[in-house]
Amino acid sequence: MEIDFSEICYLKNPSSNTLKADYRQFLLSLYGPTVIDITNKESDDWYVITTLLHGNEPSGFIALHQWLSQKKKQNHINFRFIICSVEAANSTPLFSKRFLNEGLDINRCFNHVETSGYYLRANIIEHAVKAVNPKLVIDMHNTSGSSPAFCVSAHMDKQHLKLASFFCENLILSHITLGALMEINIDCPVITLECGGCNDIQANQVAFEAITTLANGVDLTSSHKQTIKVIHHPMRLQLAKDVSLAFGVEDQGNDGVTIISNIEQFNYGKCHAGQILGWLDSDGLKNLVLLDEYKQNVIDDYFYFEDSRLIAACDFQIFMATRQSQIAKSDCLLYITA
Ligand SMILES: [Zn+2]
């Protein structure tokens, strides 16, 4: 598919004809990144919601379509929704590709020196975000595996904490620079809302409630306390270069890394020291890399290798563990926080 990376489409207060009968038809009617402005004459304030940066993470888009179709009114704000990786989401089967086979993960292309292809598209999306001088930006995603909802932010200040507390109970404070949209320099709070796994029924509801909450207006200055647990210093567990990956329930003597089949279960709770998380070939921990926020490999601090088993060396929390091999290989197996 030939992609025009400089293209972005604008819709303003779309009618029900434009929105089609359901979100699938609506998606099929789009052909590239699309900005939808829902204006409110009584206000100059804008909230920006981005979604579908990853084509296989539909909850934000489904919720947005539902909210627009119900023609709910928003209070004293204007909304700018930006639907990003339309081509990836649109390729068959719908919502199955994080990005196109020959493409790049656009949520790794922001704040980059490159200015062509997907980097150009990231620049154009960033420009569309900043153009309305928003009061806040929410980037909606689904986790690759089944998971409760949580927020991720690069900043820990009152406004970010307050904003996250409207949507979920946990905020991961991350200083890892990946080229994600939430890392752009902008003078307002920006958070990523991970609504839960795309097959988790509640994830669409989380996204819809987030839009409804925002539509009622959120006061980030009020001292009214909402609790949120802040989780610091996430680290990414990745395969070392050219290491093969399998999932299984026992040691099958595979080359490279075998991760336990029920790894996604750990997204819901703590992983305790001594827990077996998989099996490794004779190269042991050399098969894996655990990068902290200084990009140091700290794999030996958190795991050990014994009788071909990969074992947790201390208690930690696991996030975003996935059984989707392609994502586990190309992005990371999971995140951990101490
Ligand atoms: Zn995502």
mmCIF file of C-alpha atoms and ligand atoms in Angstrom:
data_model
loop_
_atom_site.group_PDB
_atom_site.id
_atom_site.type_symbol
_atom_site.label_atom_id
_atom_site.label_comp_id
_atom_site.label_asym_id
_atom_site.label_seq_id
_atom_site.Cartn_x
_atom_site.Cartn_y
_atom_site.Cartn_z
ATOM 1 C CA MET A 1 0.000 0.000 0.000
ATOM 2 C CA GLU A 2 1.330 3.427 -0.976
ATOM 3 C CA ILE A 3 0.976 5.783 1.993
ATOM 4 C CA ASP A 4 0.985 9.568 1.811
ATOM 5 C CA PHE A 5 2.591 10.379 5.148
ATOM 6 C CA SER A 6 1.897 14.093 4.818
ATOM 7 C CA GLU A 7 -1.866 13.523 4.721
ATOM 8 C CA ILE A 8 -4.280 14.148 7.584
ATOM 9 C CA CYS A 9 -8.034 14.426 7.287
ATOM 10 C CA TYR A 10 -10.243 16.819 9.290
ATOM 11 C CA LEU A 11 -13.896 16.322 10.292
ATOM 12 C CA LYS A 12 -15.879 18.856 12.296
ATOM 13 C CA ASN A 13 -18.998 17.868 14.281
ATOM 14 C CA PRO A 14 -19.656 14.833 12.025
ATOM 15 C CA SER A 15 -23.259 13.872 11.285
ATOM 16 C CA SER A 16 -24.650 10.385 11.892
ATOM 17 C CA ASN A 17 -24.286 9.762 8.134
ATOM 18 C CA THR A 18 -20.567 10.389 8.391
ATOM 19 C CA LEU A 19 -20.318 8.235 11.510
ATOM 20 C CA LYS A 20 -22.033 5.279 9.768
ATOM 21 C CA ALA A 21 -24.046 2.623 11.545
ATOM 22 C CA ASP A 22 -21.228 1.113 13.560
ATOM 23 C CA TYR A 23 -17.583 1.672 14.389
ATOM 24 C CA ARG A 24 -16.328 -0.923 11.883
ATOM 25 C CA GLN A 25 -18.089 0.789 8.977
ATOM 26 C CA PHE A 26 -16.876 4.149 10.238
ATOM 27 C CA LEU A 27 -13.281 2.898 10.363
ATOM 28 C CA LEU A 28 -13.586 1.511 6.815
ATOM 29 C CA SER A 29 -14.780 4.928 5.626
ATOM 30 C CA LEU A 30 -11.523 6.554 6.811
ATOM 31 C CA TYR A 31 -8.349 6.359 4.755
ATOM 32 C CA GLY A 32 -5.634 7.935 6.875
ATOM 33 C CA PRO A 33 -5.048 9.777 10.165
ATOM 34 C CA THR A 34 -8.247 11.687 10.970
ATOM 35 C CA VAL A 35 -8.895 14.613 13.286
ATOM 36 C CA ILE A 36 -12.450 14.988 14.596
ATOM 37 C CA ASP A 37 -13.282 18.303 16.238
ATOM 38 C CA ILE A 38 -16.385 18.546 18.422
ATOM 39 C CA THR A 39 -16.823 22.213 19.095
ATOM 40 C CA ASN A 40 -18.591 24.131 21.801
ATOM 41 C CA LYS A 41 -19.338 27.810 21.172
ATOM 42 C CA GLU A 42 -19.337 28.560 24.888
ATOM 43 C CA SER A 43 -15.712 27.652 25.399
ATOM 44 C CA ASP A 44 -12.174 28.197 24.132
ATOM 45 C CA ASP A 45 -10.801 25.256 26.116
ATOM 46 C CA TRP A 46 -9.746 22.114 24.255
ATOM 47 C CA TYR A 47 -9.114 18.552 25.366
ATOM 48 C CA VAL A 48 -7.264 16.264 22.955
ATOM 49 C CA ILE A 49 -7.788 12.510 22.868
ATOM 50 C CA THR A 50 -5.584 10.413 20.591
ATOM 51 C CA THR A 51 -6.350 6.814 19.774
ATOM 52 C CA LEU A 52 -5.350 3.955 17.458
ATOM 53 C CA LEU A 53 -1.677 4.918 17.424
ATOM 54 C CA HIS A 54 -1.545 1.136 17.533
ATOM 55 C CA GLY A 55 -3.925 -0.384 14.991
ATOM 56 C CA ASN A 56 -4.760 -3.410 17.150
ATOM 57 C CA GLU A 57 -5.841 -1.378 20.189
ATOM 58 C CA PRO A 58 -9.431 -0.396 19.408
ATOM 59 C CA SER A 59 -11.027 0.497 22.762
ATOM 60 C CA GLY A 60 -10.498 4.254 22.447
ATOM 61 C CA PHE A 61 -11.863 4.262 18.907
ATOM 62 C CA ILE A 62 -14.891 2.103 19.786
ATOM 63 C CA ALA A 63 -15.670 4.341 22.775
ATOM 64 C CA LEU A 64 -15.215 7.493 20.701
ATOM 65 C CA HIS A 65 -17.637 6.200 18.053
ATOM 66 C CA GLN A 66 -20.161 5.241 20.734
ATOM 67 C CA TRP A 67 -19.876 8.648 22.411
ATOM 68 C CA LEU A 68 -20.193 10.563 19.127
ATOM 69 C CA SER A 69 -23.146 8.424 17.993
ATOM 70 C CA GLN A 70 -25.017 9.105 21.211
ATOM 71 C CA LYS A 71 -24.569 12.815 20.561
ATOM 72 C CA LYS A 72 -23.812 13.499 24.191
ATOM 73 C CA LYS A 73 -23.121 17.113 24.990
ATOM 74 C CA GLN A 74 -19.878 18.199 26.530
ATOM 75 C CA ASN A 75 -19.617 20.882 29.179
ATOM 76 C CA HIS A 76 -17.603 24.019 28.462
ATOM 77 C CA ILE A 77 -14.926 22.300 26.419
ATOM 78 C CA ASN A 78 -14.074 21.508 22.840
ATOM 79 C CA PHE A 79 -12.850 18.029 21.965
ATOM 80 C CA ARG A 80 -10.213 17.167 19.396
ATOM 81 C CA PHE A 81 -10.041 13.420 18.746
ATOM 82 C CA ILE A 82 -7.173 12.151 16.600
ATOM 83 C CA ILE A 83 -7.479 8.690 15.052
ATOM 84 C CA CYS A 84 -3.935 7.809 14.081
ATOM 85 C CA SER A 85 -2.956 4.489 12.474
ATOM 86 C CA VAL A 86 -6.042 4.070 10.314
ATOM 87 C CA GLU A 87 -4.306 1.987 7.599
ATOM 88 C CA ALA A 88 -2.985 -0.537 10.150
ATOM 89 C CA ALA A 89 -6.368 -0.781 11.919
ATOM 90 C CA ASN A 90 -8.142 -1.107 8.569
ATOM 91 C CA SER A 91 -6.072 -3.933 7.130
ATOM 92 C CA THR A 92 -7.829 -7.294 7.338
ATOM 93 C CA PRO A 93 -8.717 -8.675 9.735
ATOM 94 C CA LEU A 94 -9.688 -5.327 11.283
ATOM 95 C CA PHE A 95 -7.810 -4.265 14.422
ATOM 96 C CA SER A 96 -5.288 -7.107 14.144
ATOM 97 C CA LYS A 97 -2.119 -5.159 13.301
ATOM 98 C CA ARG A 98 -0.213 -2.888 15.677
ATOM 99 C CA PHE A 99 1.403 -1.436 12.542
ATOM 100 C CA LEU A 100 1.623 -2.507 8.903
ATOM 101 C CA ASN A 101 4.080 -5.308 8.084
ATOM 102 C CA GLU A 102 6.315 -2.985 6.114
ATOM 103 C CA GLY A 103 5.703 -0.071 8.500
ATOM 104 C CA LEU A 104 7.031 1.270 11.795
ATOM 105 C CA ASP A 105 5.481 1.549 15.249
ATOM 106 C CA ILE A 106 4.479 5.234 15.118
ATOM 107 C CA ASN A 107 4.427 5.432 18.914
ATOM 108 C CA ARG A 108 8.211 5.063 18.727
ATOM 109 C CA CYS A 109 8.572 7.884 16.150
ATOM 110 C CA PHE A 110 7.815 11.066 18.159
ATOM 111 C CA ASN A 111 10.583 13.502 19.174
ATOM 112 C CA HIS A 112 12.841 12.083 16.476
ATOM 113 C CA VAL A 113 15.413 13.762 14.229
ATOM 114 C CA GLU A 114 14.080 11.909 11.160
ATOM 115 C CA THR A 115 11.442 13.873 9.270
ATOM 116 C CA SER A 116 10.154 11.480 6.622
ATOM 117 C CA GLY A 117 7.757 8.526 6.483
ATOM 118 C CA TYR A 118 6.297 7.559 9.859
ATOM 119 C CA TYR A 119 8.414 10.250 11.566
ATOM 120 C CA LEU A 120 6.728 12.857 9.374
ATOM 121 C CA ARG A 121 3.341 11.433 10.319
ATOM 122 C CA ALA A 122 4.284 11.603 14.020
ATOM 123 C CA ASN A 123 5.250 15.272 13.494
ATOM 124 C CA ILE A 124 1.931 16.002 11.823
ATOM 125 C CA ILE A 125 0.001 14.331 14.650
ATOM 126 C CA GLU A 126 2.050 16.289 17.211
ATOM 127 C CA HIS A 127 1.265 19.480 15.318
ATOM 128 C CA ALA A 128 -2.474 18.635 15.306
ATOM 129 C CA VAL A 129 -2.322 18.066 19.071
ATOM 130 C CA LYS A 130 -0.568 21.378 19.747
ATOM 131 C CA ALA A 131 -2.591 23.448 17.260
ATOM 132 C CA VAL A 132 -5.553 23.809 19.646
ATOM 133 C CA ASN A 133 -3.375 24.659 22.653
ATOM 134 C CA PRO A 134 -5.078 21.941 24.734
ATOM 135 C CA LYS A 135 -5.648 21.886 28.489
ATOM 136 C CA LEU A 136 -4.855 18.176 28.555
ATOM 137 C CA VAL A 137 -4.001 15.252 26.266
ATOM 138 C CA ILE A 138 -5.066 11.637 26.779
ATOM 139 C CA ASP A 139 -3.549 8.946 24.564
ATOM 140 C CA MET A 140 -5.743 5.825 24.681
ATOM 141 C CA HIS A 141 -4.277 2.350 24.229
ATOM 142 C CA ASN A 142 -4.984 -1.272 25.019
ATOM 143 C CA THR A 143 -2.404 -3.490 26.683
ATOM 144 C CA SER A 144 -1.131 -6.330 24.492
ATOM 145 C CA GLY A 145 -2.231 -8.941 27.035
ATOM 146 C CA SER A 146 -5.193 -9.071 29.395
ATOM 147 C CA SER A 147 -4.748 -6.459 32.139
ATOM 148 C CA PRO A 148 -6.510 -4.016 34.447
ATOM 149 C CA ALA A 149 -6.510 -0.371 33.297
ATOM 150 C CA PHE A 150 -3.666 1.924 34.323
ATOM 151 C CA CYS A 151 -2.111 5.232 33.298
ATOM 152 C CA VAL A 152 1.450 6.012 32.267
ATOM 153 C CA SER A 153 3.067 9.425 32.542
ATOM 154 C CA ALA A 154 6.516 10.864 32.088
ATOM 155 C CA HIS A 155 5.812 13.543 34.717
ATOM 156 C CA MET A 156 4.969 13.449 38.364
ATOM 157 C CA ASP A 157 3.227 16.631 39.341
ATOM 158 C CA LYS A 158 -0.138 17.430 40.851
ATOM 159 C CA GLN A 159 -1.894 17.891 37.520
ATOM 160 C CA HIS A 160 -0.738 14.579 36.045
ATOM 161 C CA LEU A 161 -1.618 12.691 39.228
ATOM 162 C CA LYS A 162 -4.992 14.367 39.434
ATOM 163 C CA LEU A 163 -5.781 13.697 35.784
ATOM 164 C CA ALA A 164 -4.815 10.005 36.027
ATOM 165 C CA SER A 165 -6.906 9.606 39.176
ATOM 166 C CA PHE A 166 -10.090 10.241 37.173
ATOM 167 C CA PHE A 167 -9.542 7.059 35.159
ATOM 168 C CA CYS A 168 -7.758 4.366 37.165
ATOM 169 C CA GLU A 169 -6.006 3.404 40.388
ATOM 170 C CA ASN A 170 -2.419 3.044 39.201
ATOM 171 C CA LEU A 171 -0.076 5.474 37.479
ATOM 172 C CA ILE A 172 3.249 4.255 36.158
ATOM 173 C CA LEU A 173 5.805 7.015 36.193
ATOM 174 C CA SER A 174 8.179 6.274 33.345
ATOM 175 C CA HIS A 175 11.340 8.072 32.312
ATOM 176 C CA ILE A 176 12.073 5.596 29.546
ATOM 177 C CA THR A 177 12.327 7.469 26.261
ATOM 178 C CA LEU A 178 10.860 5.460 23.422
ATOM 179 C CA GLY A 179 9.580 8.151 21.073
ATOM 180 C CA ALA A 180 6.025 7.825 22.392
ATOM 181 C CA LEU A 181 3.422 10.566 21.995
ATOM 182 C CA MET A 182 3.287 11.135 25.766
ATOM 183 C CA GLU A 183 6.924 12.319 25.594
ATOM 184 C CA ILE A 184 6.214 15.363 23.396
ATOM 185 C CA ASN A 185 7.031 18.769 24.828
ATOM 186 C CA ILE A 186 3.763 20.515 25.512
ATOM 187 C CA ASP A 187 2.551 22.903 28.162
ATOM 188 C CA CYS A 188 -0.249 20.733 29.588
ATOM 189 C CA PRO A 189 -0.597 17.313 31.207
ATOM 190 C CA VAL A 190 -0.254 14.353 28.818
ATOM 191 C CA ILE A 191 -1.004 10.826 29.962
ATOM 192 C CA THR A 192 -1.344 7.452 28.325
ATOM 193 C CA LEU A 193 -4.439 5.537 29.389
ATOM 194 C CA GLU A 194 -3.981 1.787 28.981
ATOM 195 C CA CYS A 195 -7.626 0.735 29.046
ATOM 196 C CA GLY A 196 -6.883 -2.990 29.560
ATOM 197 C CA GLY A 197 -6.472 -5.784 27.021
ATOM 198 C CA CYS A 198 -8.289 -5.435 23.698
ATOM 199 C CA ASN A 199 -10.160 -8.691 24.429
ATOM 200 C CA ASP A 200 -11.150 -7.568 27.935
ATOM 201 C CA ILE A 201 -14.808 -6.543 27.863
ATOM 202 C CA GLN A 202 -14.255 -3.848 30.479
ATOM 203 C CA ALA A 203 -11.593 -2.056 28.388
ATOM 204 C CA ASN A 204 -14.146 -0.434 26.042
ATOM 205 C CA GLN A 205 -16.117 0.641 29.098
ATOM 206 C CA VAL A 206 -12.998 2.188 30.682
ATOM 207 C CA ALA A 207 -12.424 4.200 27.486
ATOM 208 C CA PHE A 208 -16.068 5.277 27.244
ATOM 209 C CA GLU A 209 -16.195 6.360 30.877
ATOM 210 C CA ALA A 210 -12.974 8.314 30.378
ATOM 211 C CA ILE A 211 -14.532 10.284 27.493
ATOM 212 C CA THR A 212 -17.726 10.831 29.511
ATOM 213 C CA THR A 213 -15.711 12.048 32.502
ATOM 214 C CA LEU A 214 -13.742 14.441 30.297
ATOM 215 C CA ALA A 215 -16.932 15.639 28.620
ATOM 216 C CA ASN A 216 -18.185 16.759 32.020
ATOM 217 C CA GLY A 217 -15.021 18.809 32.439
ATOM 218 C CA VAL A 218 -12.252 17.916 34.865
ATOM 219 C CA ASP A 219 -10.844 20.346 37.390
ATOM 220 C CA LEU A 220 -7.132 19.684 37.753
ATOM 221 C CA THR A 221 -6.624 22.509 40.214
ATOM 222 C CA SER A 222 -9.124 21.466 42.877
ATOM 223 C CA SER A 223 -7.676 20.028 46.044
ATOM 224 C CA HIS A 224 -10.384 17.370 46.206
ATOM 225 C CA LYS A 225 -8.389 14.226 46.776
ATOM 226 C CA GLN A 226 -8.669 11.161 44.607
ATOM 227 C CA THR A 227 -6.279 8.387 45.391
ATOM 228 C CA ILE A 228 -3.816 7.050 42.883
ATOM 229 C CA LYS A 229 -0.926 4.693 43.434
ATOM 230 C CA VAL A 230 2.262 5.810 41.719
ATOM 231 C CA ILE A 231 4.563 3.076 40.488
ATOM 232 C CA HIS A 232 8.114 4.206 39.779
ATOM 233 C CA HIS A 233 10.930 3.101 37.510
ATOM 234 C CA PRO A 234 9.437 0.583 35.093
ATOM 235 C CA MET A 235 11.971 -1.576 33.284
ATOM 236 C CA ARG A 236 11.548 -3.393 29.976
ATOM 237 C CA LEU A 237 12.330 -7.088 29.695
ATOM 238 C CA GLN A 238 13.438 -7.828 26.147
ATOM 239 C CA LEU A 239 14.951 -10.712 24.227
ATOM 240 C CA ALA A 240 18.645 -10.318 23.434
ATOM 241 C CA LYS A 241 19.397 -9.974 19.721
ATOM 242 C CA ASP A 242 18.303 -12.893 17.504
ATOM 243 C CA VAL A 243 17.042 -14.980 20.430
ATOM 244 C CA SER A 244 14.033 -17.167 19.687
ATOM 245 C CA LEU A 245 10.887 -17.112 21.795
ATOM 246 C CA ALA A 246 8.283 -19.725 22.691
ATOM 247 C CA PHE A 247 5.520 -20.031 25.279
ATOM 248 C CA GLY A 248 4.869 -23.234 27.207
ATOM 249 C CA VAL A 249 3.798 -24.890 30.437
ATOM 250 C CA GLU A 250 7.025 -26.855 30.946
ATOM 251 C CA ASP A 251 10.627 -27.030 29.795
ATOM 252 C CA GLN A 252 10.598 -28.343 26.240
ATOM 253 C CA GLY A 253 14.322 -27.886 25.685
ATOM 254 C CA ASN A 254 13.707 -25.027 23.227
ATOM 255 C CA ASP A 255 16.485 -22.762 22.021
ATOM 256 C CA GLY A 256 16.406 -19.264 23.456
ATOM 257 C CA VAL A 257 13.601 -18.276 25.799
ATOM 258 C CA THR A 258 10.386 -20.066 26.735
ATOM 259 C CA ILE A 259 7.966 -17.998 28.819
ATOM 260 C CA ILE A 260 5.225 -19.628 30.898
ATOM 261 C CA SER A 261 1.908 -19.698 29.051
ATOM 262 C CA ASN A 262 -0.015 -17.935 31.798
ATOM 263 C CA ILE A 263 2.351 -14.948 31.972
ATOM 264 C CA GLU A 264 -0.525 -12.473 31.397
ATOM 265 C CA GLN A 265 -2.010 -13.573 34.730
ATOM 266 C CA PHE A 266 0.837 -11.703 36.442
ATOM 267 C CA ASN A 267 -0.496 -8.403 35.065
ATOM 268 C CA TYR A 268 -3.063 -8.630 37.860
ATOM 269 C CA GLY A 269 -0.831 -9.108 40.885
ATOM 270 C CA LYS A 270 2.614 -9.333 42.398
ATOM 271 C CA CYS A 271 5.284 -11.743 41.255
ATOM 272 C CA HIS A 272 7.133 -13.176 44.244
ATOM 273 C CA ALA A 273 10.782 -14.158 44.608
ATOM 274 C CA GLY A 274 11.260 -17.777 43.560
ATOM 275 C CA GLN A 275 8.489 -17.703 40.938
ATOM 276 C CA ILE A 276 9.429 -19.649 37.793
ATOM 277 C CA LEU A 277 8.643 -17.450 34.790
ATOM 278 C CA GLY A 278 10.007 -19.679 32.038
ATOM 279 C CA TRP A 279 12.959 -21.682 30.764
ATOM 280 C CA LEU A 280 16.203 -20.709 29.052
ATOM 281 C CA ASP A 281 18.712 -22.580 26.931
ATOM 282 C CA SER A 282 22.310 -23.007 28.131
ATOM 283 C CA ASP A 283 23.056 -19.314 27.501
ATOM 284 C CA GLY A 284 20.931 -18.574 30.574
ATOM 285 C CA LEU A 285 20.271 -14.929 31.380
ATOM 286 C CA LYS A 286 22.339 -13.844 28.342
ATOM 287 C CA ASN A 287 19.154 -14.528 26.365
ATOM 288 C CA LEU A 288 17.451 -11.576 28.049
ATOM 289 C CA VAL A 289 17.992 -7.883 28.627
ATOM 290 C CA LEU A 290 16.311 -5.894 31.393
ATOM 291 C CA LEU A 291 16.873 -2.191 30.819
ATOM 292 C CA ASP A 292 16.402 0.343 33.570
ATOM 293 C CA GLU A 293 15.706 4.021 32.902
ATOM 294 C CA TYR A 294 19.446 4.681 32.419
ATOM 295 C CA LYS A 295 19.453 1.952 29.731
ATOM 296 C CA GLN A 296 21.622 -0.259 31.977
ATOM 297 C CA ASN A 297 21.087 -4.000 31.793
ATOM 298 C CA VAL A 298 20.056 -5.070 35.311
ATOM 299 C CA ILE A 299 18.829 -8.585 34.485
ATOM 300 C CA ASP A 300 21.008 -10.195 37.214
ATOM 301 C CA ASP A 301 19.429 -8.019 39.903
ATOM 302 C CA TYR A 302 15.916 -9.283 39.247
ATOM 303 C CA PHE A 303 16.261 -12.815 37.851
ATOM 304 C CA TYR A 304 18.433 -15.891 38.211
ATOM 305 C CA PHE A 305 18.977 -18.999 36.126
ATOM 306 C CA GLU A 306 18.912 -22.436 37.726
ATOM 307 C CA ASP A 307 18.416 -25.877 36.135
ATOM 308 C CA SER A 308 17.263 -24.245 32.888
ATOM 309 C CA ARG A 309 14.626 -22.239 34.762
ATOM 310 C CA LEU A 310 14.142 -18.450 34.683
ATOM 311 C CA ILE A 311 13.357 -17.466 38.262
ATOM 312 C CA ALA A 312 12.372 -14.162 39.913
ATOM 313 C CA ALA A 313 15.155 -13.133 42.300
ATOM 314 C CA CYS A 314 12.980 -10.719 44.287
ATOM 315 C CA ASP A 315 9.379 -9.537 44.557
ATOM 316 C CA PHE A 316 8.281 -7.235 41.745
ATOM 317 C CA GLN A 317 5.234 -6.175 39.811
ATOM 318 C CA ILE A 318 4.651 -7.146 36.179
ATOM 319 C CA PHE A 319 2.840 -4.971 33.627
ATOM 320 C CA MET A 320 1.990 -5.360 29.964
ATOM 321 C CA ALA A 321 3.091 -8.989 29.798
ATOM 322 C CA THR A 322 1.908 -10.365 26.479
ATOM 323 C CA ARG A 323 1.602 -13.751 24.813
ATOM 324 C CA GLN A 324 1.559 -12.143 21.391
ATOM 325 C CA SER A 325 4.925 -13.327 20.076
ATOM 326 C CA GLN A 326 5.316 -10.604 17.473
ATOM 327 C CA ILE A 327 4.917 -7.789 20.026
ATOM 328 C CA ALA A 328 6.960 -9.627 22.656
ATOM 329 C CA LYS A 329 9.786 -9.980 20.126
ATOM 330 C CA SER A 330 9.644 -6.578 18.459
ATOM 331 C CA ASP A 331 8.820 -4.430 21.514
ATOM 332 C CA CYS A 332 9.206 -6.185 24.855
ATOM 333 C CA LEU A 333 8.070 -9.242 26.786
ATOM 334 C CA LEU A 334 6.857 -7.269 29.766
ATOM 335 C CA TYR A 335 7.599 -4.367 32.100
ATOM 336 C CA ILE A 336 8.571 -4.818 35.713
ATOM 337 C CA THR A 337 8.735 -2.432 38.648
ATOM 338 C CA ALA A 338 10.385 -3.175 41.958
HETATM 339 ZN ZN ZN B 1 -0.437 0.844 22.366
#
